[in-house]
Amino acid sequence: MESHNELGLERKDTKELAVKLNELLANYHVYYQNLRAFHWNIKGGNFFALHAKFEELYTAAFETIDEIAERILTLRHVPLHSFSDFLATSTVQERKNLSSDVDTVGATVENIGQIIQLEREVMALAAEHDDEGTQSLISDNLNTLEKTLWMLNAFQARS
């Protein structure tokens, strides 16, 4: 059996990348669900701004989830696809019963920080294995998350 797949990547490397991408996928799913809950349950003086912001963030997360899963498939592996697997794999914890601006934004900042760290790990692994497709996918998303984190931290500074 040939050691490289049709993408020109080592099969053993794509397996390692798929494991790390599945970890990212699981974290994104829990992050996404947290954002949906925050969108639904936000209360207080910042309701209108945060209700819209959380919707924007969960819509972007949904798109990223699809891109990560499709990258795993492109590497010829199977993306995680059950909630039990997502919860068992994710380091982002599900957040329940949060409705204040301070709590929901704080939890979102924490979640994004965890995802950024994981994306840096995926980027390093992809670079190590010369997987430019994964690097490109993660790099674009990392830039977006870093900007979102900056904005949420600015919001927290005024609260």
PDB file of C-alpha atoms in Angstrom:
ATOM      1  CA  MET A   1       0.000   0.000   0.000  1.00  0.00           C
ATOM      2  CA  GLU A   2       1.303   3.409  -0.963  1.00  0.00           C
ATOM      3  CA  SER A   3       2.238   5.650   1.941  1.00  0.00           C
ATOM      4  CA  HIS A   4       0.836   8.817   0.311  1.00  0.00           C
ATOM      5  CA  ASN A   5      -2.795   9.526  -0.494  1.00  0.00           C
ATOM      6  CA  GLU A   6      -4.055  11.265  -3.637  1.00  0.00           C
ATOM      7  CA  LEU A   7      -3.485  14.650  -1.954  1.00  0.00           C
ATOM      8  CA  GLY A   8       0.216  13.820  -1.713  1.00  0.00           C
ATOM      9  CA  LEU A   9       0.082  13.587   2.081  1.00  0.00           C
ATOM     10  CA  GLU A  10       1.353  10.716   4.180  1.00  0.00           C
ATOM     11  CA  ARG A  11      -1.565   8.528   5.246  1.00  0.00           C
ATOM     12  CA  LYS A  12      -0.268   8.286   8.819  1.00  0.00           C
ATOM     13  CA  ASP A  13      -0.013  12.077   8.950  1.00  0.00           C
ATOM     14  CA  THR A  14      -3.587  12.566   7.747  1.00  0.00           C
ATOM     15  CA  LYS A  15      -4.791  10.250  10.508  1.00  0.00           C
ATOM     16  CA  GLU A  16      -3.000  12.352  13.111  1.00  0.00           C
ATOM     17  CA  LEU A  17      -4.401  15.538  11.559  1.00  0.00           C
ATOM     18  CA  ALA A  18      -7.919  14.090  11.486  1.00  0.00           C
ATOM     19  CA  VAL A  19      -7.741  13.287  15.198  1.00  0.00           C
ATOM     20  CA  LYS A  20      -6.736  16.887  15.969  1.00  0.00           C
ATOM     21  CA  LEU A  21      -9.330  18.294  13.569  1.00  0.00           C
ATOM     22  CA  ASN A  22     -11.999  16.133  15.227  1.00  0.00           C
ATOM     23  CA  GLU A  23     -10.971  17.610  18.568  1.00  0.00           C
ATOM     24  CA  LEU A  24     -11.428  21.071  17.052  1.00  0.00           C
ATOM     25  CA  LEU A  25     -14.757  20.012  15.553  1.00  0.00           C
ATOM     26  CA  ALA A  26     -16.020  18.820  18.945  1.00  0.00           C
ATOM     27  CA  ASN A  27     -14.972  22.071  20.603  1.00  0.00           C
ATOM     28  CA  TYR A  28     -16.689  24.072  17.898  1.00  0.00           C
ATOM     29  CA  HIS A  29     -19.929  22.148  18.382  1.00  0.00           C
ATOM     30  CA  VAL A  30     -20.034  22.891  22.114  1.00  0.00           C
ATOM     31  CA  TYR A  31     -19.028  26.517  21.479  1.00  0.00           C
ATOM     32  CA  TYR A  32     -21.813  26.767  18.875  1.00  0.00           C
ATOM     33  CA  GLN A  33     -24.423  25.411  21.268  1.00  0.00           C
ATOM     34  CA  ASN A  34     -23.260  27.766  23.998  1.00  0.00           C
ATOM     35  CA  LEU A  35     -23.691  30.700  21.609  1.00  0.00           C
ATOM     36  CA  ARG A  36     -27.200  29.541  20.685  1.00  0.00           C
ATOM     37  CA  ALA A  37     -28.143  29.375  24.354  1.00  0.00           C
ATOM     38  CA  PHE A  38     -26.684  32.833  24.994  1.00  0.00           C
ATOM     39  CA  HIS A  39     -28.603  34.224  22.013  1.00  0.00           C
ATOM     40  CA  TRP A  40     -31.858  32.778  23.302  1.00  0.00           C
ATOM     41  CA  ASN A  41     -31.406  33.651  26.971  1.00  0.00           C
ATOM     42  CA  ILE A  42     -29.590  37.007  27.086  1.00  0.00           C
ATOM     43  CA  LYS A  43     -31.254  39.610  29.320  1.00  0.00           C
ATOM     44  CA  GLY A  44     -30.539  43.130  30.430  1.00  0.00           C
ATOM     45  CA  GLY A  45     -29.556  46.473  28.994  1.00  0.00           C
ATOM     46  CA  ASN A  46     -27.267  44.954  26.359  1.00  0.00           C
ATOM     47  CA  PHE A  47     -29.944  42.565  25.084  1.00  0.00           C
ATOM     48  CA  PHE A  48     -30.274  43.983  21.569  1.00  0.00           C
ATOM     49  CA  ALA A  49     -26.543  44.238  20.898  1.00  0.00           C
ATOM     50  CA  LEU A  50     -25.678  40.830  22.328  1.00  0.00           C
ATOM     51  CA  HIS A  51     -28.703  39.010  20.916  1.00  0.00           C
ATOM     52  CA  ALA A  52     -27.565  40.047  17.430  1.00  0.00           C
ATOM     53  CA  LYS A  53     -23.857  39.434  18.158  1.00  0.00           C
ATOM     54  CA  PHE A  54     -24.450  35.913  19.464  1.00  0.00           C
ATOM     55  CA  GLU A  55     -26.484  35.118  16.345  1.00  0.00           C
ATOM     56  CA  GLU A  56     -23.650  36.421  14.167  1.00  0.00           C
ATOM     57  CA  LEU A  57     -21.148  34.309  16.100  1.00  0.00           C
ATOM     58  CA  TYR A  58     -23.164  31.082  16.041  1.00  0.00           C
ATOM     59  CA  THR A  59     -23.838  31.511  12.315  1.00  0.00           C
ATOM     60  CA  ALA A  60     -20.092  31.827  11.699  1.00  0.00           C
ATOM     61  CA  ALA A  61     -19.395  28.860  13.998  1.00  0.00           C
ATOM     62  CA  PHE A  62     -21.909  26.749  12.073  1.00  0.00           C
ATOM     63  CA  GLU A  63     -20.087  27.496   8.825  1.00  0.00           C
ATOM     64  CA  THR A  64     -16.729  26.683  10.411  1.00  0.00           C
ATOM     65  CA  ILE A  65     -18.083  23.384  11.739  1.00  0.00           C
ATOM     66  CA  ASP A  66     -19.018  22.410   8.195  1.00  0.00           C
ATOM     67  CA  GLU A  67     -15.609  23.424   6.841  1.00  0.00           C
ATOM     68  CA  ILE A  68     -13.748  21.427   9.504  1.00  0.00           C
ATOM     69  CA  ALA A  69     -15.882  18.333   8.916  1.00  0.00           C
ATOM     70  CA  GLU A  70     -15.364  18.627   5.160  1.00  0.00           C
ATOM     71  CA  ARG A  71     -11.600  18.967   5.662  1.00  0.00           C
ATOM     72  CA  ILE A  72     -11.594  15.766   7.707  1.00  0.00           C
ATOM     73  CA  LEU A  73     -13.485  14.062   4.880  1.00  0.00           C
ATOM     74  CA  THR A  74     -11.056  15.504   2.325  1.00  0.00           C
ATOM     75  CA  LEU A  75      -8.243  13.878   4.300  1.00  0.00           C
ATOM     76  CA  ARG A  76     -10.245  10.621   3.921  1.00  0.00           C
ATOM     77  CA  HIS A  77     -11.254  10.245   7.553  1.00  0.00           C
ATOM     78  CA  VAL A  78     -14.581  10.376   9.381  1.00  0.00           C
ATOM     79  CA  PRO A  79     -15.647  13.462  11.320  1.00  0.00           C
ATOM     80  CA  LEU A  80     -17.205  13.027  14.728  1.00  0.00           C
ATOM     81  CA  HIS A  81     -20.955  13.335  14.390  1.00  0.00           C
ATOM     82  CA  SER A  82     -22.660  12.517  17.685  1.00  0.00           C
ATOM     83  CA  PHE A  83     -23.292  14.839  20.606  1.00  0.00           C
ATOM     84  CA  SER A  84     -21.912  12.240  23.016  1.00  0.00           C
ATOM     85  CA  ASP A  85     -18.627  12.241  21.062  1.00  0.00           C
ATOM     86  CA  PHE A  86     -18.547  16.034  20.974  1.00  0.00           C
ATOM     87  CA  LEU A  87     -19.056  16.299  24.730  1.00  0.00           C
ATOM     88  CA  ALA A  88     -16.538  13.544  25.465  1.00  0.00           C
ATOM     89  CA  THR A  89     -13.880  15.137  23.239  1.00  0.00           C
ATOM     90  CA  SER A  90     -14.377  18.868  23.793  1.00  0.00           C
ATOM     91  CA  THR A  91     -12.423  20.898  26.317  1.00  0.00           C
ATOM     92  CA  VAL A  92     -14.931  23.729  25.847  1.00  0.00           C
ATOM     93  CA  GLN A  93     -17.562  23.039  28.456  1.00  0.00           C
ATOM     94  CA  GLU A  94     -21.269  23.461  27.894  1.00  0.00           C
ATOM     95  CA  ARG A  95     -22.616  26.435  29.798  1.00  0.00           C
ATOM     96  CA  LYS A  96     -26.099  26.388  31.271  1.00  0.00           C
ATOM     97  CA  ASN A  97     -28.428  29.057  32.613  1.00  0.00           C
ATOM     98  CA  LEU A  98     -26.322  32.090  31.732  1.00  0.00           C
ATOM     99  CA  SER A  99     -28.283  35.207  30.810  1.00  0.00           C
ATOM    100  CA  SER A 100     -26.308  38.291  31.875  1.00  0.00           C
ATOM    101  CA  ASP A 101     -23.992  40.201  29.578  1.00  0.00           C
ATOM    102  CA  VAL A 102     -21.037  39.700  31.928  1.00  0.00           C
ATOM    103  CA  ASP A 103     -21.534  35.941  32.213  1.00  0.00           C
ATOM    104  CA  THR A 104     -22.285  35.223  28.553  1.00  0.00           C
ATOM    105  CA  VAL A 105     -19.530  37.412  27.137  1.00  0.00           C
ATOM    106  CA  GLY A 106     -17.085  36.076  29.727  1.00  0.00           C
ATOM    107  CA  ALA A 107     -17.927  32.490  28.806  1.00  0.00           C
ATOM    108  CA  THR A 108     -17.615  33.314  25.093  1.00  0.00           C
ATOM    109  CA  VAL A 109     -14.191  34.890  25.642  1.00  0.00           C
ATOM    110  CA  GLU A 110     -13.115  31.769  27.527  1.00  0.00           C
ATOM    111  CA  ASN A 111     -14.474  29.465  24.797  1.00  0.00           C
ATOM    112  CA  ILE A 112     -12.780  31.421  22.010  1.00  0.00           C
ATOM    113  CA  GLY A 113      -9.494  31.410  23.917  1.00  0.00           C
ATOM    114  CA  GLN A 114      -9.631  27.618  24.152  1.00  0.00           C
ATOM    115  CA  ILE A 115     -10.441  27.285  20.454  1.00  0.00           C
ATOM    116  CA  ILE A 116      -7.628  29.661  19.466  1.00  0.00           C
ATOM    117  CA  GLN A 117      -5.148  27.568  21.441  1.00  0.00           C
ATOM    118  CA  LEU A 118      -6.392  24.400  19.764  1.00  0.00           C
ATOM    119  CA  GLU A 119      -6.270  26.027  16.324  1.00  0.00           C
ATOM    120  CA  ARG A 120      -2.636  26.958  16.938  1.00  0.00           C
ATOM    121  CA  GLU A 121      -1.950  23.287  17.721  1.00  0.00           C
ATOM    122  CA  VAL A 122      -3.711  22.211  14.513  1.00  0.00           C
ATOM    123  CA  MET A 123      -1.731  24.805  12.517  1.00  0.00           C
ATOM    124  CA  ALA A 124       1.578  23.572  13.928  1.00  0.00           C
ATOM    125  CA  LEU A 125       0.694  19.949  13.180  1.00  0.00           C
ATOM    126  CA  ALA A 126      -0.480  20.816   9.668  1.00  0.00           C
ATOM    127  CA  ALA A 127       2.771  22.728   9.034  1.00  0.00           C
ATOM    128  CA  GLU A 128       4.787  19.791  10.339  1.00  0.00           C
ATOM    129  CA  HIS A 129       3.026  17.507   7.835  1.00  0.00           C
ATOM    130  CA  ASP A 130       3.067  19.974   4.900  1.00  0.00           C
ATOM    131  CA  ASP A 131      -0.736  20.149   4.823  1.00  0.00           C
ATOM    132  CA  GLU A 132      -1.299  23.574   3.308  1.00  0.00           C
ATOM    133  CA  GLY A 133      -5.046  22.972   2.890  1.00  0.00           C
ATOM    134  CA  THR A 134      -5.561  22.555   6.623  1.00  0.00           C
ATOM    135  CA  GLN A 135      -3.203  25.429   7.386  1.00  0.00           C
ATOM    136  CA  SER A 136      -5.154  27.755   5.102  1.00  0.00           C
ATOM    137  CA  LEU A 137      -8.510  26.757   6.582  1.00  0.00           C
ATOM    138  CA  ILE A 138      -7.337  27.245  10.147  1.00  0.00           C
ATOM    139  CA  SER A 139      -5.318  30.403   9.465  1.00  0.00           C
ATOM    140  CA  ASP A 140      -8.301  32.237   8.013  1.00  0.00           C
ATOM    141  CA  ASN A 141     -10.492  31.228  10.925  1.00  0.00           C
ATOM    142  CA  LEU A 142      -7.824  32.028  13.517  1.00  0.00           C
ATOM    143  CA  ASN A 143      -7.603  35.597  12.261  1.00  0.00           C
ATOM    144  CA  THR A 144     -11.387  35.988  12.572  1.00  0.00           C
ATOM    145  CA  LEU A 145     -11.465  34.546  16.092  1.00  0.00           C
ATOM    146  CA  GLU A 146      -8.611  36.756  17.257  1.00  0.00           C
ATOM    147  CA  LYS A 147     -10.489  39.842  16.046  1.00  0.00           C
ATOM    148  CA  THR A 148     -13.699  38.643  17.718  1.00  0.00           C
ATOM    149  CA  LEU A 149     -11.792  38.075  20.966  1.00  0.00           C
ATOM    150  CA  TRP A 150     -10.393  41.595  20.805  1.00  0.00           C
ATOM    151  CA  MET A 151     -13.897  43.028  20.305  1.00  0.00           C
ATOM    152  CA  LEU A 152     -15.428  41.010  23.130  1.00  0.00           C
ATOM    153  CA  ASN A 153     -12.603  42.043  25.454  1.00  0.00           C
ATOM    154  CA  ALA A 154     -13.249  45.678  24.503  1.00  0.00           C
ATOM    155  CA  PHE A 155     -16.935  45.168  25.312  1.00  0.00           C
ATOM    156  CA  GLN A 156     -16.033  43.676  28.696  1.00  0.00           C
ATOM    157  CA  ALA A 157     -13.760  46.626  29.477  1.00  0.00           C
ATOM    158  CA  ARG A 158     -16.699  49.011  29.295  1.00  0.00           C
ATOM    159  CA  SER A 159     -19.135  46.805  31.217  1.00  0.00           C
TER     160      SER A 159
END
